[in-house]
Amino acid sequence: MKATKGSVVTVQYTLTDTKSGEVLESSVGDEPLQYLHGFDEIAEGLENVLEGAEKGFKTKVSLKAADAYGEREDDAVIEVPRTDLPEDVEEGEEIWSDDEDGEPQGFTVVKLGADTATLDGNHPYAGKDVTFDVEVLDVRAATEEELDHGHVHDGSEDE
Ligand code: ZN
């Protein structure tokens, strides 16, 4: 079957920084990625390329930052009271907090001061042009429950 909205797609992928060639992430040698197609789970530009793809489809796609993880935004870097963060947090760590609309958002802890902490709400790959090497290993229809939850149930984690 072809990947379309409501398909669970299993892919093997390697993500590199297009400019430097640095490998940012790879599922090769690890668990392949399963995602629910059409639910904003993966970079938009990659999802567009996988629309209609079937098992065995392989491609390499280079995406501009805006189509991948977004441009870096300076105002996404914020200062918060040190006491807002867990005691044992460390610089470089990623934490989750609610943004001003109450949606969970990931932040990287950039700097810990005595009284304040600097957090960066940009995605770690924001501002990077990236290249995905991707192979579709499987496409199946999502269950009602998966569609309802908006994510894949693979027998692990919180479902
Ligand atoms: Zn669920």
Tab-separated table of N, CA and C and ligand atoms in Angstrom:
chain	number	residue	atom	x	y	z
A	1	MET	N	0.825	-1.202	0.000
A	1	MET	CA	0.000	0.000	0.000
A	1	MET	C	0.861	1.253	0.000
A	2	LYS	N	0.260	2.343	-0.356
A	2	LYS	CA	0.990	3.599	-0.463
A	2	LYS	C	0.806	4.453	0.796
A	3	ALA	N	1.878	5.135	1.168
A	3	ALA	CA	1.815	6.012	2.337
A	3	ALA	C	0.922	7.214	2.046
A	4	THR	N	-0.065	7.394	2.900
A	4	THR	CA	-0.928	8.551	2.794
A	4	THR	C	-1.399	8.894	4.196
A	5	LYS	N	-2.192	9.922	4.335
A	5	LYS	CA	-2.625	10.318	5.677
A	5	LYS	C	-3.289	9.134	6.374
A	6	GLY	N	-2.821	8.806	7.562
A	6	GLY	CA	-3.374	7.676	8.289
A	6	GLY	C	-2.624	6.372	8.071
A	7	SER	N	-1.492	6.420	7.359
A	7	SER	CA	-0.651	5.225	7.240
A	7	SER	C	0.416	5.250	8.317
A	8	VAL	N	0.769	4.051	8.804
A	8	VAL	CA	1.937	3.934	9.662
A	8	VAL	C	3.091	3.512	8.756
A	9	VAL	N	4.103	4.354	8.713
A	9	VAL	CA	5.220	4.131	7.802
A	9	VAL	C	6.466	3.817	8.628
A	10	THR	N	7.158	2.737	8.236
A	10	THR	CA	8.411	2.372	8.893
A	10	THR	C	9.550	2.713	7.949
A	11	VAL	N	10.482	3.515	8.425
A	11	VAL	CA	11.600	3.939	7.571
A	11	VAL	C	12.936	3.746	8.271
A	12	GLN	N	13.939	3.513	7.447
A	12	GLN	CA	15.324	3.545	7.873
A	12	GLN	C	15.848	4.878	7.348
A	13	TYR	N	16.512	5.645	8.188
A	13	TYR	CA	16.945	6.948	7.685
A	13	TYR	C	18.281	7.372	8.277
A	14	THR	N	18.957	8.213	7.518
A	14	THR	CA	20.146	8.892	8.031
A	14	THR	C	19.976	10.359	7.702
A	15	LEU	N	20.164	11.188	8.713
A	15	LEU	CA	20.004	12.629	8.572
A	15	LEU	C	21.376	13.279	8.678
A	16	THR	N	21.750	14.023	7.640
A	16	THR	CA	23.040	14.719	7.697
A	16	THR	C	22.855	16.215	7.506
A	17	ASP	N	23.816	16.955	8.037
A	17	ASP	CA	23.891	18.390	7.826
A	17	ASP	C	24.407	18.564	6.391
A	18	THR	N	23.599	19.173	5.527
A	18	THR	CA	23.953	19.254	4.114
A	18	THR	C	25.289	19.970	3.896
A	19	LYS	N	25.509	21.031	4.652
A	19	LYS	CA	26.735	21.819	4.440
A	19	LYS	C	27.986	21.096	4.918
A	20	SER	N	27.946	20.591	6.153
A	20	SER	CA	29.167	20.008	6.725
A	20	SER	C	29.283	18.513	6.453
A	21	GLY	N	28.150	17.878	6.096
A	21	GLY	CA	28.164	16.438	5.877
A	21	GLY	C	28.117	15.636	7.170
A	22	GLU	N	28.052	16.331	8.303
A	22	GLU	CA	28.006	15.665	9.604
A	22	GLU	C	26.713	14.854	9.758
A	23	VAL	N	26.827	13.618	10.228
A	23	VAL	CA	25.634	12.809	10.485
A	23	VAL	C	25.015	13.283	11.801
A	24	LEU	N	23.768	13.731	11.726
A	24	LEU	CA	23.080	14.240	12.903
A	24	LEU	C	22.336	13.125	13.627
A	25	GLU	N	21.787	12.214	12.849
A	25	GLU	CA	20.967	11.142	13.404
A	25	GLU	C	20.902	10.019	12.396
A	26	SER	N	20.819	8.796	12.881
A	26	SER	CA	20.622	7.682	11.956
A	26	SER	C	19.926	6.541	12.673
A	27	SER	N	19.017	5.908	11.969
A	27	SER	CA	18.351	4.741	12.544
A	27	SER	C	19.083	3.471	12.129
A	28	VAL	N	20.078	3.594	11.246
A	28	VAL	CA	20.799	2.419	10.759
A	28	VAL	C	21.593	1.814	11.908
A	29	GLY	N	21.398	0.520	12.126
A	29	GLY	CA	22.048	-0.139	13.246
A	29	GLY	C	21.254	0.013	14.537
A	30	ASP	N	20.111	0.675	14.428
A	30	ASP	CA	19.244	0.893	15.583
A	30	ASP	C	17.824	0.521	15.123
A	31	GLU	N	16.820	0.833	15.926
A	31	GLU	CA	15.436	0.589	15.524
A	31	GLU	C	15.051	1.517	14.384
A	32	PRO	N	14.379	0.999	13.337
A	32	PRO	CA	13.856	1.915	12.329
A	32	PRO	C	12.791	2.830	12.951
A	33	LEU	N	12.528	3.911	12.278
A	33	LEU	CA	11.532	4.868	12.768
A	33	LEU	C	10.149	4.492	12.228
A	34	GLN	N	9.165	4.484	13.111
A	34	GLN	CA	7.771	4.337	12.671
A	34	GLN	C	7.061	5.647	12.953
A	35	TYR	N	6.313	6.134	11.991
A	35	TYR	CA	5.578	7.367	12.254
A	35	TYR	C	4.218	7.300	11.582
A	36	LEU	N	3.337	8.146	12.060
A	36	LEU	CA	1.983	8.215	11.508
A	36	LEU	C	1.970	9.316	10.447
A	37	HIS	N	1.742	8.901	9.201
A	37	HIS	CA	1.825	9.846	8.082
A	37	HIS	C	0.678	10.850	8.128
A	38	GLY	N	1.023	12.119	7.923
A	38	GLY	CA	-0.001	13.164	7.859
A	38	GLY	C	-0.339	13.780	9.201
A	39	PHE	N	0.459	13.474	10.239
A	39	PHE	CA	0.158	13.983	11.577
A	39	PHE	C	1.294	14.848	12.145
A	40	ASP	N	2.052	15.460	11.228
A	40	ASP	CA	3.136	16.376	11.652
A	40	ASP	C	4.147	15.731	12.585
A	41	GLU	N	4.367	14.436	12.415
A	41	GLU	CA	5.335	13.777	13.302
A	41	GLU	C	6.765	13.914	12.796
A	42	ILE	N	6.918	14.106	11.498
A	42	ILE	CA	8.270	14.233	10.941
A	42	ILE	C	8.355	15.542	10.169
A	43	ALA	N	9.567	15.905	9.771
A	43	ALA	CA	9.775	17.154	9.032
A	43	ALA	C	8.859	17.189	7.810
A	44	GLU	N	8.227	18.339	7.615
A	44	GLU	CA	7.227	18.479	6.563
A	44	GLU	C	7.776	18.126	5.173
A	45	GLY	N	8.970	18.610	4.891
A	45	GLY	CA	9.569	18.372	3.570
A	45	GLY	C	9.809	16.887	3.315
A	46	LEU	N	10.136	16.148	4.380
A	46	LEU	CA	10.359	14.704	4.238
A	46	LEU	C	9.016	14.000	4.042
A	47	GLU	N	8.030	14.413	4.787
A	47	GLU	CA	6.715	13.797	4.664
A	47	GLU	C	6.158	13.976	3.238
A	48	ASN	N	6.359	15.155	2.672
A	48	ASN	CA	5.884	15.399	1.305
A	48	ASN	C	6.508	14.426	0.314
A	49	VAL	N	7.806	14.145	0.501
A	49	VAL	CA	8.516	13.244	-0.408
A	49	VAL	C	8.011	11.806	-0.245
A	50	LEU	N	7.577	11.463	0.969
A	50	LEU	CA	7.143	10.087	1.232
A	50	LEU	C	5.657	9.853	0.911
A	51	GLU	N	4.936	10.934	0.616
A	51	GLU	CA	3.522	10.797	0.239
A	51	GLU	C	3.429	9.869	-0.977
A	52	GLY	N	2.653	8.802	-0.854
A	52	GLY	CA	2.461	7.870	-1.967
A	52	GLY	C	3.556	6.823	-2.104
A	53	ALA	N	4.552	6.864	-1.225
A	53	ALA	CA	5.664	5.902	-1.306
A	53	ALA	C	5.218	4.522	-0.839
A	54	GLU	N	5.846	3.498	-1.417
A	54	GLU	CA	5.546	2.119	-1.038
A	54	GLU	C	6.796	1.464	-0.464
A	55	LYS	N	6.596	0.281	0.153
A	55	LYS	CA	7.706	-0.503	0.683
A	55	LYS	C	8.793	-0.628	-0.395
A	56	GLY	N	10.027	-0.401	-0.006
A	56	GLY	CA	11.134	-0.513	-0.953
A	56	GLY	C	11.560	0.822	-1.560
A	57	PHE	N	10.730	1.843	-1.400
A	57	PHE	CA	11.052	3.170	-1.939
A	57	PHE	C	12.272	3.732	-1.224
A	58	LYS	N	13.223	4.184	-2.008
A	58	LYS	CA	14.438	4.777	-1.436
A	58	LYS	C	14.665	6.127	-2.066
A	59	THR	N	15.072	7.081	-1.277
A	59	THR	CA	15.390	8.382	-1.861
A	59	THR	C	16.364	9.130	-0.973
A	60	LYS	N	16.896	10.172	-1.556
A	60	LYS	CA	17.779	11.073	-0.823
A	60	LYS	C	17.244	12.454	-1.100
A	61	VAL	N	16.915	13.186	-0.064
A	61	VAL	CA	16.292	14.484	-0.271
A	61	VAL	C	16.977	15.542	0.586
A	62	SER	N	17.310	16.649	-0.069
A	62	SER	CA	17.923	17.763	0.655
A	62	SER	C	16.865	18.814	0.901
A	63	LEU	N	16.785	19.252	2.138
A	63	LEU	CA	15.754	20.222	2.522
A	63	LEU	C	16.394	21.490	3.058
A	64	LYS	N	15.804	22.608	2.689
A	64	LYS	CA	16.187	23.879	3.289
A	64	LYS	C	15.695	23.867	4.740
A	65	ALA	N	16.372	24.610	5.584
A	65	ALA	CA	16.010	24.659	7.006
A	65	ALA	C	14.506	24.885	7.217
A	66	ALA	N	13.934	25.804	6.436
A	66	ALA	CA	12.521	26.155	6.627
A	66	ALA	C	11.586	24.959	6.405
A	67	ASP	N	11.993	24.010	5.553
A	67	ASP	CA	11.156	22.834	5.274
A	67	ASP	C	11.507	21.659	6.173
A	68	ALA	N	12.527	21.834	6.984
A	68	ALA	CA	12.960	20.734	7.851
A	68	ALA	C	12.620	21.071	9.307
A	69	TYR	N	13.531	21.686	10.005
A	69	TYR	CA	13.296	21.966	11.432
A	69	TYR	C	13.118	23.451	11.710
A	70	GLY	N	12.955	24.242	10.656
A	70	GLY	CA	12.680	25.665	10.825
A	70	GLY	C	13.946	26.501	10.914
A	71	GLU	N	13.776	27.790	10.719
A	71	GLU	CA	14.884	28.726	10.877
A	71	GLU	C	15.102	28.949	12.368
A	72	ARG	N	16.302	29.358	12.715
A	72	ARG	CA	16.550	29.721	14.121
A	72	ARG	C	15.877	31.049	14.430
A	73	GLU	N	15.217	31.118	15.570
A	73	GLU	CA	14.590	32.373	15.971
A	73	GLU	C	15.234	32.862	17.261
A	74	ASP	N	15.767	34.082	17.184
A	74	ASP	CA	16.474	34.617	18.352
A	74	ASP	C	15.559	34.767	19.564
A	75	ASP	N	14.276	35.087	19.317
A	75	ASP	CA	13.409	35.295	20.480
A	75	ASP	C	12.927	33.979	21.097
A	76	ALA	N	13.383	32.865	20.547
A	76	ALA	CA	13.087	31.576	21.183
A	76	ALA	C	14.099	31.276	22.286
A	77	VAL	N	15.087	32.139	22.403
A	77	VAL	CA	16.067	31.996	23.489
A	77	VAL	C	15.580	32.855	24.650
A	78	ILE	N	15.318	32.216	25.780
A	78	ILE	CA	14.705	32.939	26.902
A	78	ILE	C	15.502	32.736	28.190
A	79	GLU	N	15.289	33.656	29.115
A	79	GLU	CA	15.896	33.525	30.438
A	79	GLU	C	14.799	33.238	31.442
A	80	VAL	N	15.036	32.286	32.298
A	80	VAL	CA	14.051	31.955	33.338
A	80	VAL	C	14.773	31.910	34.682
A	81	PRO	N	14.023	32.064	35.778
A	81	PRO	CA	14.668	31.910	37.086
A	81	PRO	C	15.236	30.501	37.229
A	82	ARG	N	16.412	30.413	37.785
A	82	ARG	CA	17.075	29.112	37.986
A	82	ARG	C	16.165	28.146	38.743
A	83	THR	N	15.356	28.717	39.641
A	83	THR	CA	14.485	27.891	40.486
A	83	THR	C	13.343	27.231	39.703
A	84	ASP	N	13.117	27.687	38.447
A	84	ASP	CA	12.090	27.047	37.610
A	84	ASP	C	12.543	25.676	37.100
A	85	LEU	N	13.841	25.430	37.182
A	85	LEU	CA	14.387	24.195	36.622
A	85	LEU	C	14.717	23.200	37.724
A	86	PRO	N	14.758	21.914	37.347
A	86	PRO	CA	15.141	20.910	38.346
A	86	PRO	C	16.537	21.208	38.891
A	87	GLU	N	16.736	20.876	40.134
A	87	GLU	CA	18.004	21.099	40.835
A	87	GLU	C	19.208	20.523	40.073
A	88	ASP	N	19.027	19.304	39.540
A	88	ASP	CA	20.180	18.571	38.992
A	88	ASP	C	20.336	18.739	37.478
A	89	VAL	N	19.643	19.725	36.906
A	89	VAL	CA	19.725	19.918	35.458
A	89	VAL	C	21.134	20.365	35.065
A	90	GLU	N	21.565	20.004	33.857
A	90	GLU	CA	22.910	20.369	33.419
A	90	GLU	C	22.859	21.119	32.097
A	91	GLU	N	23.898	21.909	31.834
A	91	GLU	CA	23.975	22.612	30.551
A	91	GLU	C	24.042	21.595	29.417
A	92	GLY	N	23.308	21.879	28.338
A	92	GLY	CA	23.304	20.976	27.190
A	92	GLY	C	22.142	19.997	27.231
A	93	GLU	N	21.517	19.889	28.392
A	93	GLU	CA	20.396	18.966	28.554
A	93	GLU	C	19.152	19.509	27.852
A	94	GLU	N	18.295	18.601	27.395
A	94	GLU	CA	17.020	19.040	26.825
A	94	GLU	C	15.925	18.817	27.847
A	95	ILE	N	15.100	19.820	28.013
A	95	ILE	CA	13.998	19.702	28.970
A	95	ILE	C	12.696	20.057	28.263
A	96	TRP	N	11.598	19.686	28.875
A	96	TRP	CA	10.286	20.023	28.318
A	96	TRP	C	9.576	20.970	29.261
A	97	SER	N	8.934	21.942	28.671
A	97	SER	CA	8.156	22.862	29.485
A	97	SER	C	6.955	23.294	28.651
A	98	ASP	N	6.041	24.031	29.260
A	98	ASP	CA	4.903	24.518	28.496
A	98	ASP	C	5.226	25.886	27.918
A	99	ASP	N	4.853	26.097	26.652
A	99	ASP	CA	5.043	27.428	26.084
A	99	ASP	C	3.877	28.315	26.514
A	100	GLU	N	3.822	29.531	25.989
A	100	GLU	CA	2.797	30.465	26.482
A	100	GLU	C	1.368	30.011	26.168
A	101	ASP	N	1.202	29.103	25.187
A	101	ASP	CA	-0.136	28.573	24.897
A	101	ASP	C	-0.417	27.283	25.666
A	102	GLY	N	0.499	26.910	26.535
A	102	GLY	CA	0.304	25.703	27.327
A	102	GLY	C	0.645	24.414	26.584
A	103	GLU	N	1.278	24.569	25.388
A	103	GLU	CA	1.693	23.391	24.629
A	103	GLU	C	3.087	22.973	25.089
A	104	PRO	N	3.319	21.655	25.211
A	104	PRO	CA	4.665	21.245	25.608
A	104	PRO	C	5.696	21.632	24.531
A	105	GLN	N	6.800	22.169	24.983
A	105	GLN	CA	7.842	22.556	24.041
A	105	GLN	C	9.200	22.139	24.584
A	106	GLY	N	10.077	21.687	23.701
A	106	GLY	CA	11.413	21.290	24.117
A	106	GLY	C	12.349	22.487	24.172
A	107	PHE	N	13.197	22.508	25.173
A	107	PHE	CA	14.208	23.554	25.295
A	107	PHE	C	15.561	22.904	25.554
A	108	THR	N	16.599	23.517	25.016
A	108	THR	CA	17.950	23.114	25.375
A	108	THR	C	18.458	24.087	26.431
A	109	VAL	N	19.025	23.540	27.498
A	109	VAL	CA	19.592	24.397	28.538
A	109	VAL	C	20.952	24.886	28.040
A	110	VAL	N	21.024	26.191	27.734
A	110	VAL	CA	22.249	26.748	27.155
A	110	VAL	C	23.227	27.143	28.238
A	111	LYS	N	22.710	27.790	29.276
A	111	LYS	CA	23.594	28.326	30.297
A	111	LYS	C	22.881	28.347	31.643
A	112	LEU	N	23.574	27.900	32.660
A	112	LEU	CA	23.027	27.944	34.013
A	112	LEU	C	23.805	28.976	34.823
A	113	GLY	N	23.110	30.028	35.256
A	113	GLY	CA	23.750	31.015	36.121
A	113	GLY	C	23.343	30.776	37.560
A	114	ALA	N	23.783	31.660	38.442
A	114	ALA	CA	23.445	31.508	39.855
A	114	ALA	C	21.945	31.715	40.069
A	115	ASP	N	21.379	32.712	39.387
A	115	ASP	CA	19.968	33.049	39.602
A	115	ASP	C	19.084	32.781	38.398
A	116	THR	N	19.696	32.792	37.204
A	116	THR	CA	18.892	32.597	36.006
A	116	THR	C	19.477	31.481	35.149
A	117	ALA	N	18.639	30.990	34.259
A	117	ALA	CA	19.087	29.982	33.307
A	117	ALA	C	18.671	30.456	31.919
A	118	THR	N	19.502	30.180	30.916
A	118	THR	CA	19.170	30.525	29.537
A	118	THR	C	18.727	29.262	28.823
A	119	LEU	N	17.537	29.337	28.239
A	119	LEU	CA	16.968	28.192	27.538
A	119	LEU	C	16.779	28.545	26.069
A	120	ASP	N	17.019	27.589	25.205
A	120	ASP	CA	16.844	27.793	23.772
A	120	ASP	C	15.707	26.895	23.289
A	121	GLY	N	14.622	27.543	22.836
A	121	GLY	CA	13.452	26.799	22.372
A	121	GLY	C	13.529	26.396	20.906
A	122	ASN	N	14.621	26.776	20.241
A	122	ASN	CA	14.784	26.335	18.855
A	122	ASN	C	15.053	24.838	18.825
A	123	HIS	N	14.586	24.185	17.795
A	123	HIS	CA	14.942	22.779	17.605
A	123	HIS	C	16.460	22.698	17.452
A	124	PRO	N	17.092	21.649	17.999
A	124	PRO	CA	18.561	21.556	17.888
A	124	PRO	C	19.062	21.646	16.439
A	125	TYR	N	18.230	21.266	15.474
A	125	TYR	CA	18.656	21.329	14.072
A	125	TYR	C	18.085	22.546	13.353
A	126	ALA	N	17.453	23.456	14.077
A	126	ALA	CA	16.911	24.657	13.442
A	126	ALA	C	18.023	25.418	12.739
A	127	GLY	N	17.706	25.985	11.589
A	127	GLY	CA	18.680	26.778	10.844
A	127	GLY	C	19.609	25.956	9.981
A	128	LYS	N	19.500	24.639	10.056
A	128	LYS	CA	20.375	23.781	9.259
A	128	LYS	C	19.654	23.291	8.004
A	129	ASP	N	20.342	23.345	6.867
A	129	ASP	CA	19.872	22.641	5.681
A	129	ASP	C	20.279	21.183	5.892
A	130	VAL	N	19.349	20.273	5.710
A	130	VAL	CA	19.641	18.869	6.020
A	130	VAL	C	19.327	17.961	4.838
A	131	THR	N	19.954	16.799	4.853
A	131	THR	CA	19.705	15.791	3.834
A	131	THR	C	19.260	14.502	4.507
A	132	PHE	N	18.145	13.959	4.043
A	132	PHE	CA	17.655	12.673	4.523
A	132	PHE	C	17.947	11.611	3.476
A	133	ASP	N	18.565	10.531	3.916
A	133	ASP	CA	18.663	9.310	3.126
A	133	ASP	C	17.626	8.410	3.726
A	134	VAL	N	16.632	8.024	2.957
A	134	VAL	CA	15.527	7.308	3.581
A	134	VAL	C	15.088	6.117	2.732
A	135	GLU	N	14.724	5.034	3.408
A	135	GLU	CA	14.203	3.841	2.739
A	135	GLU	C	12.948	3.399	3.473
A	136	VAL	N	11.887	3.168	2.718
A	136	VAL	CA	10.634	2.724	3.323
A	136	VAL	C	10.676	1.202	3.506
A	137	LEU	N	10.565	0.750	4.758
A	137	LEU	CA	10.610	-0.683	5.054
A	137	LEU	C	9.212	-1.284	5.084
A	138	ASP	N	8.236	-0.471	5.441
A	138	ASP	CA	6.875	-1.001	5.559
A	138	ASP	C	5.856	0.141	5.575
A	139	VAL	N	4.686	-0.162	5.041
A	139	VAL	CA	3.558	0.771	5.125
A	139	VAL	C	2.342	-0.047	5.517
A	140	ARG	N	1.646	0.359	6.557
A	140	ARG	CA	0.402	-0.317	6.939
A	140	ARG	C	-0.631	0.741	7.319
A	141	ALA	N	-1.878	0.320	7.361
A	141	ALA	CA	-2.934	1.232	7.794
A	141	ALA	C	-2.866	1.373	9.310
A	142	ALA	N	-3.073	2.567	9.804
A	142	ALA	CA	-3.115	2.785	11.252
A	142	ALA	C	-4.409	2.206	11.799
A	143	THR	N	-4.392	1.816	13.078
A	143	THR	CA	-5.620	1.371	13.734
A	143	THR	C	-6.458	2.598	14.112
A	144	GLU	N	-7.705	2.353	14.421
A	144	GLU	CA	-8.596	3.438	14.880
A	144	GLU	C	-7.988	4.171	16.070
A	145	GLU	N	-7.432	3.353	16.975
A	145	GLU	CA	-6.881	3.919	18.200
A	145	GLU	C	-5.672	4.817	17.908
A	146	GLU	N	-4.836	4.370	16.987
A	146	GLU	CA	-3.666	5.171	16.623
A	146	GLU	C	-4.094	6.502	15.999
A	147	LEU	N	-5.106	6.436	15.140
A	147	LEU	CA	-5.595	7.666	14.499
A	147	LEU	C	-6.174	8.604	15.544
A	148	ASP	N	-6.869	8.001	16.493
A	148	ASP	CA	-7.479	8.754	17.572
A	148	ASP	C	-6.422	9.459	18.420
A	149	HIS	N	-5.327	8.740	18.701
A	149	HIS	CA	-4.265	9.299	19.541
A	149	HIS	C	-3.296	10.171	18.745
A	150	GLY	N	-3.257	9.974	17.429
A	150	GLY	CA	-2.328	10.755	16.612
A	150	GLY	C	-0.888	10.288	16.707
A	151	HIS	N	-0.676	9.018	17.102
A	151	HIS	CA	0.678	8.463	17.109
A	151	HIS	C	0.633	6.952	16.962
A	152	VAL	N	1.801	6.389	16.686
A	152	VAL	CA	1.906	4.953	16.450
A	152	VAL	C	1.944	4.177	17.762
A	153	HIS	N	1.252	3.050	17.798
A	153	HIS	CA	1.347	2.120	18.914
A	153	HIS	C	2.221	0.943	18.482
A	154	ASP	N	3.383	0.840	19.085
A	154	ASP	CA	4.295	-0.242	18.672
A	154	ASP	C	4.586	-1.195	19.811
A	155	GLY	N	3.756	-1.129	20.860
A	155	GLY	CA	3.925	-2.063	21.974
A	155	GLY	C	4.892	-1.568	23.027
A	156	SER	N	5.436	-0.368	22.848
A	156	SER	CA	6.347	0.177	23.854
A	156	SER	C	5.838	1.533	24.325
A	157	GLU	N	6.561	2.130	25.217
A	157	GLU	CA	6.287	3.487	25.708
A	157	GLU	C	4.854	3.677	26.200
A	158	ASP	N	4.475	4.902	26.381
A	158	ASP	CA	3.100	5.236	26.782
A	158	ASP	C	2.223	5.221	25.545
A	159	GLU	N	1.184	4.435	25.576
A	159	GLU	CA	0.338	4.374	24.405
A	159	GLU	C	-1.027	4.992	24.722
B	1	ZN	ZN	-1.783	6.286	22.112
